[in-house]
Amino acid sequence: MNWTAIRAIYVFEMARFFRTIMQSLISPVLSTSLYFVVFGAAIGSRIDQVEGVSYGAFIVPGLIMLSVMTQAISNASFGIYFPKFIGTIYELLSAPISFLEIVMGYVGAAATKAMFIGVIILITAFFFVDIDIQHPLAMIAFLILTCLSFALFGFIIGIWAGNFEQLQLVPLLIVTPLVFLGGSFYSISMLPPVWQVISKFNPVVYLISGFRWSFFGTADVPIGISLLAIAAFTGICLAAIWWIFRTGWRIRD
Amino acid sequence: MPPILKISNLRKSYDGGFEALKGVSLEIEEGEIIALLGPNGAGKTTLISTVCGITTATAGSVTVGGHDIQTEYREARSMIGLVPQEIALEPFEKVINTVRFSRGLFGKSSKDEKLEQILRQLSLWDKKDSQIRELSGGMKRRVLIAKALAHEPRVLFLDEPTAGVDVELRKDMWDIVAGLKSDGVTIVLTTHYIEEAEAIADRIGVIAKGELLLVEDKAKLMARMGKKQLHVQLTEPIDALPASLKSEHVTLSEDGAELIYTYDTRGERTGITKLLAQVANEGLTLRDVVTRQSSLEDIFVDLVHEDKEAAA
C-alpha cells in the first residue's frame, strides 16, 4: 500500500478546503442557523413535541444529516471531477498507485470535510436548543459511516459526470428530495399511511432515523435495520467503485 | 546492458475500429535522447500514454527497467516521469505544493532540499509560492517538468514540449533537456518540429499512421539519407540532357533551365569538376550554381510520402 501517495492526495484535497475555509464553514453555519430560526423558533413554537422531543431539538439530527450528505457528495464528486476537467488526472493515472489508494485519498478527504461541517453544525445547534445526546458513540459511528458512504457515492458521480451540469444533477434531483422526504423535519409516523409505506423505500429515512435514535433514543425504524441500510448502501457504492476501476470506465481509454 | 525501455508489438485500437498504434516495437537505451517525429495524429501521444499507463494497450507489451507496465506497474511507473502536451495544472495551487504533491503520489517523502534543487534547476525557485494561475505559459511548462521530475525518474517523456512556445523558450527547453541528459536521465520526446529532433536527439524515430517507419541514429540517418545537390542554372533552357551528361546522378529540371546533380559529400571525389567541364564542353553557359544539403525535414517528408505511396 502506497500510504505516502494516499496522504499526498488527502493533504492536497484538504488544502483546497482550507483555502476556502470561510466559505466552507460560514455557508453551512448560516443556513443551519436560518433553519433553526424558521423551523425551530417560528414554526416550531406552534408545534408540540415530536416523539417527546421539542421540535427545535428534533430537527437537529436531520439538519446535520442534510448538510453532511450533500457536503460529502459535492466534495467527493468535485474532488475527482476537477482533475478530469482540467486534465491533471494524467498524473493520477501515471503514478504508481492503485485505484484503491486513489479512492482512499479522495473519499477520505471528502468524508473528513463533511465530518468537519457536521460537527460545526452540531456545535451551532447547541446555541439554539438544548440537546442531550443519549448514545454519543453511536452518533459518531453513524456520522462517520454516513460521511464515508456518501463520499463514496459522490466519487462515483464525479467519475460519471461528463460536465458540470451532470455533476449537480444527481445531488439536486435525487439526493436533496430524498433527504427532505427522509424525515429531516418530521417523524415518518406523522405522514398518512400511504406515504409511510412509500417512505420505507427511501434509503435516507433509515439513516436519519438511526442518527436521530443516537440523539434521543427514539426512531422511525429499528436501529438494527438502520445499520443494515447504511451497510448495504456502502456495499453497493464499494461494488460500483470496484467495477469502475476494474473496467477503467470513464477514466482510462 | 538491457534497454531501459522495451516496447514490443504495441497495438492500440479504439471501439470505433480506429487503430492508433499498429504494432510498434522500440528499444531505448539508458541515457539517450530519442525523438519521435511524426505529423499530427500519427500516434505519438497514444504511444506515450500507453507506456505511462494513461491508456490501456490492446496488445503487446512494455517493460521499463525490466518491469512490465501491467503486472509490475508500481515498479515500472516509479521510473517514469511524464510531461503532457497540454498544460494541465490546478490554477489556485502554489508551485511548491503542486510539485510536492507529485512527489508524494510517487510514494516519495517530501524532501524539501530535493524540491528546492528541482525548482532551482528550472528557474522556478523564486516563484515557488506563486499560484499557478499567476504564471506565464512558459513558466507553467516548467512547472509541468518540475512535477515530472519531482520523484527523480530515470525515464522522462516529453510530449511535444515546445508546441506553441516562442523561439526563446524553445531554446530554453532544449537547454533543460541537455541538462537532464547530463544527469543521466533517459529522454523520450515527441515533436513535429524537425529542427527540434535535429538539435537535441541522439536517435530519431519516425511515426506515421500508428507505425514506426524507422528508428536510427541521427548522424547515421543524416549521412545515409542526407544527399547534397548541385543546381546548375543555365542562361538558356535546353530541351534534353546532352548525351555526355547523361547519368543516374544528373537530371534536368522540368523547365529545362537547371541541371540537378546529386552527389555524396563523403565520397573521395564529388565529380563536380568533371561535371562542370562537361557542361563547358557542351557549350552551355551558366547563370548560377547553388548547392543544397537535404535536411531531416526532406528525409521525413520522403519517408512519409513513400509510406503513403506504399499504402496506395
Coordinates of C-alpha atoms in Angstrom, one line a residue:
Chain A
M1 CA 0.0 0.0 0.0
N2 CA 1.4 3.4 -1.1
W3 CA 0.5 5.3 2.1
T4 CA 2.6 8.3 1.1
A5 CA 0.5 8.7 -2.1
I6 CA -2.8 8.4 -0.1
R7 CA -1.5 11.0 2.3
A8 CA -0.4 13.3 -0.6
I9 CA -3.9 13.2 -2.2
Y10 CA -5.5 13.7 1.2
V11 CA -3.4 16.7 2.1
F12 CA -3.8 18.2 -1.3
E13 CA -7.6 17.9 -1.1
M14 CA -7.7 19.2 2.4
A15 CA -5.6 22.2 1.3
R16 CA -8.4 23.1 -1.1
F17 CA -10.9 23.0 1.8
F18 CA -8.7 25.2 4.0
R19 CA -8.0 27.7 1.1
T20 CA -11.7 28.5 1.2
I21 CA -12.3 27.8 4.8
M22 CA -14.5 30.8 5.3
Q23 CA -16.9 29.8 2.5
S24 CA -16.7 26.2 3.6
L25 CA -17.8 27.0 7.1
I26 CA -19.9 30.1 7.0
S27 CA -22.3 28.8 4.5
P28 CA -23.4 25.7 6.4
V29 CA -23.4 27.5 9.7
L30 CA -25.6 30.3 8.2
S31 CA -28.0 28.0 6.5
T32 CA -28.4 25.9 9.7
S33 CA -29.0 29.0 11.8
L34 CA -31.7 30.0 9.3
Y35 CA -33.3 26.6 9.6
F36 CA -33.3 26.9 13.4
V37 CA -34.8 30.4 13.2
V38 CA -37.5 29.4 10.7
F39 CA -38.4 25.9 11.6
G40 CA -37.2 25.8 15.2
A41 CA -38.3 29.2 16.6
A42 CA -41.0 30.5 14.2
I43 CA -42.8 27.3 13.2
G44 CA -41.6 25.1 15.9
S45 CA -43.1 27.2 18.6
R46 CA -46.5 26.3 17.2
I47 CA -45.7 22.6 17.1
D48 CA -46.0 20.3 20.0
Q49 CA -43.3 18.0 21.0
V50 CA -42.5 15.3 18.4
E51 CA -41.9 11.8 20.0
G52 CA -41.3 13.5 23.3
V53 CA -38.7 15.9 22.0
S54 CA -39.1 19.7 21.4
Y55 CA -39.4 20.4 17.7
G56 CA -36.3 22.6 17.7
A57 CA -34.2 19.7 19.0
F58 CA -36.0 17.1 16.9
I59 CA -34.8 18.6 13.6
V60 CA -31.1 18.8 14.7
P61 CA -30.1 15.2 13.6
G62 CA -31.9 15.7 10.3
L63 CA -30.2 19.1 9.7
I64 CA -26.8 17.6 10.4
M65 CA -27.6 14.7 8.0
L66 CA -28.8 17.1 5.3
S67 CA -25.6 19.0 5.3
V68 CA -23.3 16.0 5.8
M69 CA -24.8 14.1 2.9
T70 CA -24.8 17.0 0.5
Q71 CA -21.3 18.1 1.5
A72 CA -19.8 14.6 1.3
I73 CA -21.3 14.1 -2.2
S74 CA -20.3 17.6 -3.5
N75 CA -16.8 17.4 -2.1
A76 CA -16.0 13.9 -3.4
S77 CA -17.6 14.4 -6.8
F78 CA -15.8 17.7 -7.3
G79 CA -12.6 16.3 -6.0
I80 CA -12.3 13.7 -8.7
Y81 CA -14.2 15.5 -11.4
F82 CA -12.0 18.6 -11.3
P83 CA -8.8 16.7 -12.2
K84 CA -10.7 15.1 -15.1
F85 CA -12.0 18.5 -16.2
I86 CA -8.6 20.3 -16.1
G87 CA -6.6 17.3 -17.3
T88 CA -4.5 16.8 -14.2
I89 CA -5.9 13.2 -13.9
Y90 CA -3.0 12.1 -16.1
E91 CA -0.8 12.4 -13.0
L92 CA -3.0 10.0 -11.0
L93 CA -3.2 7.5 -13.9
S94 CA 0.6 7.5 -14.5
A95 CA 1.6 7.3 -10.8
P96 CA 2.5 4.0 -9.1
I97 CA -0.8 3.9 -7.2
S98 CA -3.7 1.6 -7.2
F99 CA -7.3 2.7 -7.7
L100 CA -8.0 1.7 -4.1
E101 CA -5.4 4.2 -3.0
I102 CA -6.9 7.0 -5.2
V103 CA -10.3 6.3 -3.7
M104 CA -8.9 6.3 -0.1
G105 CA -7.2 9.7 -0.7
Y106 CA -10.2 11.4 -2.3
V107 CA -13.0 9.8 -0.3
G108 CA -11.1 10.1 2.9
A109 CA -10.6 13.9 2.4
A110 CA -14.3 14.4 1.3
A111 CA -15.5 12.5 4.3
T112 CA -13.3 14.5 6.6
K113 CA -14.6 17.8 5.2
A114 CA -18.2 16.6 5.6
M115 CA -17.5 15.4 9.1
F116 CA -16.0 18.7 10.0
I117 CA -19.1 20.6 8.8
G118 CA -21.3 18.1 10.6
V119 CA -19.5 18.8 13.9
I120 CA -19.7 22.6 13.3
I121 CA -23.5 22.4 12.7
L122 CA -23.9 20.3 15.9
I123 CA -21.9 23.0 17.8
T124 CA -24.1 25.7 16.2
A125 CA -27.2 23.8 17.3
F126 CA -26.1 23.9 20.9
F127 CA -26.5 27.7 20.7
F128 CA -30.2 27.4 19.7
V129 CA -31.6 24.3 21.5
D130 CA -30.9 22.1 24.5
I131 CA -29.7 18.7 23.2
D132 CA -28.8 15.7 25.2
I133 CA -27.1 13.0 23.2
Q134 CA -28.1 9.7 24.6
H135 CA -25.8 7.4 22.6
P136 CA -22.7 9.6 21.7
L137 CA -20.6 6.7 20.4
A138 CA -23.4 5.5 18.1
M139 CA -23.9 9.1 17.0
I140 CA -20.2 9.4 16.0
A141 CA -20.3 6.0 14.3
F142 CA -23.4 7.0 12.3
L143 CA -21.8 10.3 11.3
I144 CA -18.6 8.6 10.1
L145 CA -20.5 5.9 8.2
T146 CA -22.7 8.5 6.5
C147 CA -19.8 10.7 5.6
L148 CA -17.9 7.7 4.1
S149 CA -20.7 6.2 2.2
F150 CA -22.0 9.4 0.7
A151 CA -18.4 10.4 -0.2
L152 CA -18.1 7.1 -2.0
F153 CA -21.4 7.9 -3.7
G154 CA -20.1 11.3 -4.6
F155 CA -16.9 9.8 -6.0
I156 CA -19.0 7.7 -8.4
I157 CA -20.9 10.8 -9.5
G158 CA -17.7 12.6 -10.1
I159 CA -16.3 9.8 -12.3
W160 CA -19.6 9.5 -14.2
A161 CA -20.2 13.2 -14.8
G162 CA -19.2 14.5 -18.2
N163 CA -19.8 18.2 -17.4
F164 CA -20.6 20.5 -14.5
E165 CA -24.4 20.2 -15.1
Q166 CA -24.3 16.5 -14.6
L167 CA -22.1 17.0 -11.5
Q168 CA -25.0 19.0 -10.0
L169 CA -27.8 16.8 -11.4
V170 CA -27.8 13.8 -9.0
P171 CA -27.4 15.9 -5.8
L172 CA -30.1 18.3 -6.9
L173 CA -32.6 16.0 -8.4
I174 CA -32.2 12.9 -6.3
V175 CA -30.3 13.5 -3.1
T176 CA -32.0 16.7 -1.9
P177 CA -35.6 15.4 -2.4
L178 CA -34.7 12.1 -0.7
V179 CA -33.2 14.0 2.2
F180 CA -36.1 16.3 2.6
L181 CA -38.6 13.5 2.3
G182 CA -36.4 11.3 4.5
G183 CA -37.8 12.7 7.7
S184 CA -35.3 15.5 8.3
F185 CA -38.0 17.8 9.6
Y186 CA -40.7 15.4 10.7
S187 CA -41.3 11.9 12.0
I188 CA -42.4 9.4 9.4
S189 CA -45.3 8.5 11.8
M190 CA -46.7 11.9 11.1
L191 CA -47.4 11.0 7.5
P192 CA -50.6 9.5 6.1
P193 CA -50.3 5.6 5.9
V194 CA -49.7 5.5 2.2
W195 CA -46.7 7.9 2.4
Q196 CA -45.4 6.0 5.4
V197 CA -45.2 2.9 3.1
I198 CA -43.6 4.9 0.3
S199 CA -41.1 6.4 2.7
K200 CA -39.8 2.9 3.5
F201 CA -38.3 2.8 0.0
N202 CA -36.3 6.0 0.7
P203 CA -32.9 4.9 2.0
V204 CA -32.3 8.2 3.7
V205 CA -35.1 7.5 6.1
Y206 CA -33.1 4.8 7.7
L207 CA -30.0 6.9 8.1
I208 CA -31.8 9.9 9.6
S209 CA -33.9 7.6 11.8
G210 CA -30.8 5.8 13.1
F211 CA -29.0 9.1 13.6
R212 CA -32.0 10.5 15.5
W213 CA -32.1 7.4 17.7
S214 CA -28.5 8.1 18.8
F215 CA -29.6 11.5 20.0
F216 CA -33.0 10.8 21.5
G217 CA -33.3 7.0 21.8
T218 CA -36.5 7.1 19.6
A219 CA -36.6 6.1 15.9
D220 CA -39.0 5.6 13.0
V221 CA -37.4 2.2 12.2
P222 CA -35.5 -0.2 14.4
I223 CA -31.8 0.8 14.8
G224 CA -30.6 -2.6 13.5
I225 CA -32.4 -2.0 10.2
S226 CA -30.9 1.5 10.0
L227 CA -27.4 0.0 10.4
L228 CA -28.2 -2.7 7.8
A229 CA -29.4 0.0 5.4
I230 CA -26.2 2.1 5.7
A231 CA -24.1 -1.1 5.4
A232 CA -26.0 -2.0 2.2
F233 CA -25.6 1.4 0.7
T234 CA -21.9 1.4 1.5
G235 CA -21.6 -2.0 0.0
I236 CA -23.4 -1.0 -3.2
C237 CA -21.1 2.0 -3.6
L238 CA -18.0 -0.1 -3.0
A239 CA -19.1 -2.6 -5.6
A240 CA -19.8 0.1 -8.1
I241 CA -16.3 1.6 -7.5
W242 CA -14.7 -1.7 -7.8
W243 CA -16.4 -2.2 -11.1
I244 CA -15.4 1.3 -12.3
F245 CA -11.8 0.7 -11.6
R246 CA -11.7 -2.8 -12.9
T247 CA -13.0 -1.6 -16.3
G248 CA -11.5 1.9 -16.2
W249 CA -14.9 3.2 -17.0
R250 CA -14.8 7.0 -17.9
I251 CA -11.2 7.2 -16.7
R252 CA -8.9 5.2 -18.8
D253 CA -9.2 4.7 -22.6
Chain B
M1 CA 23.1 -3.6 -20.7
P2 CA 19.4 -4.4 -21.2
P3 CA 17.3 -1.5 -22.7
I4 CA 15.7 0.8 -20.1
L5 CA 12.5 0.8 -22.2
K6 CA 11.4 -2.0 -24.3
I7 CA 8.2 -1.8 -26.4
S8 CA 7.1 -4.9 -28.2
N9 CA 4.5 -5.1 -30.8
L10 CA 2.3 -2.5 -29.1
R11 CA -1.2 -2.1 -30.5
K12 CA -4.0 0.2 -29.6
S13 CA -7.4 0.2 -31.3
Y14 CA -10.4 2.1 -30.2
D15 CA -14.1 1.0 -30.2
G16 CA -14.8 2.6 -33.5
G17 CA -12.2 0.4 -35.1
F18 CA -9.6 3.2 -35.4
E19 CA -6.1 1.8 -35.0
A20 CA -3.9 4.4 -33.3
L21 CA -0.9 2.0 -32.9
K22 CA -0.3 -0.8 -35.3
G23 CA 2.3 -3.0 -33.7
V24 CA 5.1 -0.6 -32.6
S25 CA 8.4 -2.1 -31.3
L26 CA 11.2 0.0 -29.9
E27 CA 14.1 -0.4 -27.6
I28 CA 15.6 2.6 -25.8
E29 CA 19.0 2.6 -24.1
E30 CA 19.6 4.3 -20.8
G31 CA 20.8 7.8 -21.0
E32 CA 19.9 8.5 -24.6
I33 CA 17.6 11.1 -26.1
I34 CA 15.2 9.8 -28.6
A35 CA 12.9 12.0 -30.6
L36 CA 9.7 10.5 -32.1
L37 CA 8.9 12.6 -35.1
G38 CA 5.6 12.5 -36.8
P39 CA 2.7 14.5 -38.2
N40 CA -0.3 15.3 -36.0
G41 CA -2.4 12.2 -35.4
A42 CA 0.5 9.8 -36.1
G43 CA 0.1 8.0 -32.8
K44 CA 3.0 9.7 -30.8
T45 CA 0.8 10.7 -27.9
T46 CA -1.0 7.4 -27.8
L47 CA 2.4 5.6 -27.7
I48 CA 3.5 7.7 -24.7
S49 CA 0.1 7.5 -23.0
T50 CA 0.1 3.7 -23.2
V51 CA 3.6 3.4 -21.8
C52 CA 2.8 5.8 -19.0
G53 CA -0.5 4.0 -18.0
I54 CA -3.0 6.6 -19.1
T55 CA -4.3 4.4 -22.0
T56 CA -4.5 0.6 -21.9
A57 CA -2.9 -1.3 -24.8
T58 CA -5.0 -3.6 -26.9
A59 CA -2.0 -5.9 -27.4
G60 CA 1.8 -6.1 -27.0
S61 CA 4.0 -5.4 -24.0
V62 CA 6.1 -2.7 -22.5
T63 CA 8.8 -3.0 -19.9
V64 CA 10.6 -0.2 -18.0
G65 CA 13.8 -1.2 -16.4
G66 CA 12.7 -4.8 -16.9
H67 CA 9.4 -4.3 -15.2
D68 CA 6.2 -5.0 -17.1
I69 CA 3.8 -1.9 -17.1
Q70 CA 0.8 -4.1 -16.4
T71 CA 1.9 -6.7 -13.9
E72 CA 4.6 -4.6 -12.2
Y73 CA 3.0 -1.2 -12.7
R74 CA 4.3 0.2 -9.4
E75 CA 7.9 -0.5 -10.2
A76 CA 7.6 0.5 -13.8
R77 CA 5.7 3.7 -13.2
S78 CA 8.1 4.7 -10.4
M79 CA 10.8 5.0 -13.0
I80 CA 8.8 7.2 -15.4
G81 CA 8.1 10.9 -15.4
L82 CA 5.6 12.4 -17.9
V83 CA 5.3 16.0 -19.2
P84 CA 2.0 16.1 -21.1
Q85 CA 1.3 18.1 -24.2
E86 CA -1.4 20.2 -22.7
I87 CA -0.8 22.4 -19.8
A88 CA -2.8 20.7 -17.0
L89 CA -2.4 22.3 -13.6
E90 CA -4.5 23.3 -10.6
P91 CA -4.8 27.1 -11.1
F92 CA -5.1 28.0 -7.5
E93 CA -2.4 25.8 -6.1
K94 CA 1.1 27.1 -5.2
V95 CA 4.0 25.9 -7.3
I96 CA 5.8 24.2 -4.4
N97 CA 2.7 22.4 -3.2
T98 CA 1.8 21.0 -6.6
V99 CA 5.4 19.7 -7.0
R100 CA 5.3 18.3 -3.5
F101 CA 2.0 16.6 -4.4
S102 CA 3.6 14.9 -7.4
R103 CA 6.5 13.6 -5.4
G104 CA 4.1 12.2 -2.8
L105 CA 2.0 10.5 -5.5
F106 CA 5.1 8.5 -6.4
G107 CA 5.5 7.4 -2.8
K108 CA 8.5 9.6 -2.0
S109 CA 8.6 11.5 1.2
S110 CA 8.6 15.3 0.9
K111 CA 12.2 16.1 0.9
D112 CA 12.4 19.9 0.8
E113 CA 16.0 20.1 -0.4
K114 CA 15.2 17.9 -3.4
L115 CA 12.2 20.1 -4.3
E116 CA 14.4 23.1 -4.0
Q117 CA 17.0 21.6 -6.2
I118 CA 14.5 20.8 -8.9
L119 CA 12.8 24.2 -8.7
R120 CA 16.2 26.0 -8.9
Q121 CA 17.3 23.8 -11.8
L122 CA 14.2 25.0 -13.7
S123 CA 14.5 28.6 -12.5
L124 CA 11.2 28.3 -10.6
W125 CA 12.5 28.8 -7.1
D126 CA 11.6 32.5 -7.0
K127 CA 8.0 31.5 -8.0
K128 CA 7.6 28.7 -5.5
D129 CA 4.9 30.5 -3.5
S130 CA 3.1 31.9 -6.5
Q131 CA -0.2 30.4 -7.6
I132 CA -0.1 28.6 -10.9
R133 CA -2.6 31.0 -12.5
E134 CA -0.2 33.9 -11.9
L135 CA 2.5 32.3 -14.1
S136 CA 3.2 32.8 -17.8
G137 CA 2.7 30.0 -20.2
G138 CA 6.4 29.2 -20.3
M139 CA 6.6 29.1 -16.5
K140 CA 3.7 26.7 -16.5
R141 CA 5.5 24.4 -18.8
R142 CA 8.5 24.5 -16.4
V143 CA 6.1 23.6 -13.5
L144 CA 4.9 20.5 -15.5
I145 CA 8.6 19.5 -16.0
A146 CA 9.3 20.1 -12.3
K147 CA 6.3 17.9 -11.4
A148 CA 7.5 15.1 -13.7
L149 CA 11.0 15.3 -12.2
A150 CA 9.8 15.5 -8.6
H151 CA 10.2 11.8 -8.0
E152 CA 13.6 11.6 -9.7
P153 CA 12.5 9.4 -12.7
R154 CA 15.0 7.6 -14.8
V155 CA 13.0 8.0 -18.0
L156 CA 11.3 11.3 -18.9
F157 CA 8.6 11.5 -21.5
L158 CA 8.2 14.9 -23.0
D159 CA 5.1 15.1 -25.2
E160 CA 5.6 18.0 -27.6
P161 CA 7.4 20.1 -25.0
T162 CA 7.7 23.1 -27.3
A163 CA 4.4 23.0 -29.2
G164 CA 3.2 26.6 -29.5
V165 CA 6.1 28.2 -27.5
D166 CA 8.2 31.0 -28.7
V167 CA 11.7 30.6 -30.1
E168 CA 13.5 31.8 -26.9
L169 CA 11.5 29.4 -24.7
R170 CA 12.2 26.6 -27.1
K171 CA 15.9 27.1 -26.8
D172 CA 15.5 27.2 -23.1
M173 CA 13.7 23.9 -23.2
W174 CA 16.5 22.4 -25.2
D175 CA 19.0 23.5 -22.6
I176 CA 16.9 21.9 -19.9
V177 CA 16.8 18.7 -21.9
A178 CA 20.6 18.8 -22.4
G179 CA 21.0 19.3 -18.6
L180 CA 18.8 16.4 -17.8
K181 CA 20.7 14.2 -20.2
S182 CA 23.9 15.1 -18.4
D183 CA 22.3 14.0 -15.2
G184 CA 21.8 10.6 -16.8
V185 CA 18.0 10.8 -17.4
T186 CA 16.8 9.0 -20.5
I187 CA 14.5 11.2 -22.5
V188 CA 11.8 10.3 -25.0
L189 CA 10.3 13.3 -26.7
T190 CA 7.7 13.7 -29.3
T191 CA 7.7 16.6 -31.7
H192 CA 6.6 17.6 -35.1
Y193 CA 9.4 20.2 -35.3
I194 CA 12.2 18.6 -37.3
E195 CA 14.7 21.2 -36.2
E196 CA 14.0 20.1 -32.6
A197 CA 14.8 16.5 -33.2
E198 CA 17.9 17.5 -35.2
A199 CA 19.1 19.8 -32.4
I200 CA 18.8 17.6 -29.4
A201 CA 18.1 13.9 -30.2
D202 CA 20.7 11.1 -30.3
R203 CA 18.3 8.9 -32.2
I204 CA 15.2 9.6 -34.3
G205 CA 12.1 7.6 -34.8
V206 CA 9.6 8.5 -37.4
I207 CA 6.0 7.6 -36.8
A208 CA 3.1 7.9 -39.2
K209 CA -0.3 6.4 -39.0
G210 CA 0.4 4.4 -36.0
E211 CA 3.5 2.7 -37.4
L212 CA 7.2 3.3 -36.6
L213 CA 8.7 3.7 -40.0
L214 CA 12.3 3.8 -38.9
V215 CA 14.5 4.4 -35.8
E216 CA 18.0 5.4 -36.5
D217 CA 21.0 7.2 -35.0
K218 CA 20.6 10.9 -36.0
A219 CA 24.0 11.2 -37.6
K220 CA 23.7 8.0 -39.5
L221 CA 20.2 8.9 -40.7
M222 CA 21.5 12.2 -41.9
A223 CA 24.5 10.5 -43.6
R224 CA 22.5 7.7 -45.1
M225 CA 19.8 9.8 -46.5
G226 CA 21.4 13.2 -46.4
K227 CA 22.3 13.9 -50.1
K228 CA 23.8 17.0 -51.4
Q229 CA 22.6 18.5 -54.7
L230 CA 24.3 20.9 -57.1
H231 CA 21.9 23.0 -59.0
V232 CA 23.4 24.3 -62.2
Q233 CA 21.3 27.1 -63.6
L234 CA 21.6 27.7 -67.3
T235 CA 21.2 31.1 -69.1
E236 CA 19.3 29.3 -72.0
P237 CA 17.0 26.4 -71.3
I238 CA 17.7 23.2 -73.1
D239 CA 15.2 20.5 -74.4
A240 CA 17.1 17.4 -73.3
L241 CA 20.2 16.4 -71.5
P242 CA 23.2 16.3 -73.8
A243 CA 24.5 12.6 -74.1
S244 CA 27.8 13.3 -72.4
L245 CA 25.9 14.5 -69.3
K246 CA 23.5 11.6 -69.1
S247 CA 24.0 9.6 -65.9
E248 CA 21.8 8.4 -63.0
H249 CA 23.1 11.4 -60.9
V250 CA 22.1 14.1 -63.3
T251 CA 18.5 15.3 -64.0
L252 CA 17.1 18.2 -65.9
S253 CA 14.5 20.4 -64.3
E254 CA 11.1 20.5 -65.9
D255 CA 11.6 23.9 -67.5
G256 CA 15.0 22.8 -68.8
A257 CA 16.8 25.7 -67.2
E258 CA 18.5 23.7 -64.4
L259 CA 20.8 20.7 -64.2
I260 CA 20.5 18.9 -60.9
Y261 CA 23.5 16.8 -59.9
T262 CA 23.1 14.6 -56.8
Y263 CA 26.3 13.6 -55.1
D264 CA 27.6 12.2 -51.8
T265 CA 29.9 14.5 -49.9
R266 CA 31.6 11.6 -48.1
G267 CA 32.9 10.3 -51.4
E268 CA 36.6 10.8 -52.3
R269 CA 35.6 12.6 -55.4
T270 CA 32.4 14.5 -55.7
G271 CA 32.6 14.6 -59.5
I272 CA 31.8 18.3 -59.6
T273 CA 34.9 19.3 -61.6
K274 CA 34.1 16.7 -64.2
L275 CA 30.5 17.8 -64.5
L276 CA 31.4 21.4 -64.9
A277 CA 34.0 20.6 -67.5
Q278 CA 31.4 18.6 -69.4
V279 CA 28.9 21.5 -69.1
A280 CA 31.5 23.8 -70.6
N281 CA 32.3 21.3 -73.4
E282 CA 28.7 21.2 -74.4
G283 CA 28.8 24.9 -74.8
L284 CA 26.2 25.6 -72.1
T285 CA 26.6 28.9 -70.3
L286 CA 25.9 29.1 -66.6
R287 CA 23.9 31.7 -64.8
D288 CA 24.3 30.5 -61.2
V289 CA 25.4 27.5 -59.2
V290 CA 23.7 26.5 -55.9
T291 CA 24.3 23.6 -53.6
R292 CA 21.7 22.2 -51.2
Q293 CA 22.0 19.8 -48.3
S294 CA 18.9 17.8 -47.7
S295 CA 17.7 18.3 -44.1
L296 CA 15.9 16.0 -41.8
E297 CA 12.8 17.6 -43.0
D298 CA 13.3 16.4 -46.5
I299 CA 14.1 12.9 -45.2
F300 CA 10.9 13.0 -43.1
V301 CA 8.8 14.2 -46.0
D302 CA 10.3 11.5 -48.2
L303 CA 9.6 8.8 -45.7
V304 CA 6.0 9.8 -45.0
H305 CA 5.5 10.2 -48.7
E306 CA 6.9 6.8 -49.5
D307 CA 4.7 5.3 -46.9
K308 CA 1.6 6.9 -48.5
E309 CA 2.6 5.6 -51.9
A310 CA 3.1 2.1 -50.5
A311 CA -0.3 2.3 -49.0
A312 CA -1.9 3.5 -52.2

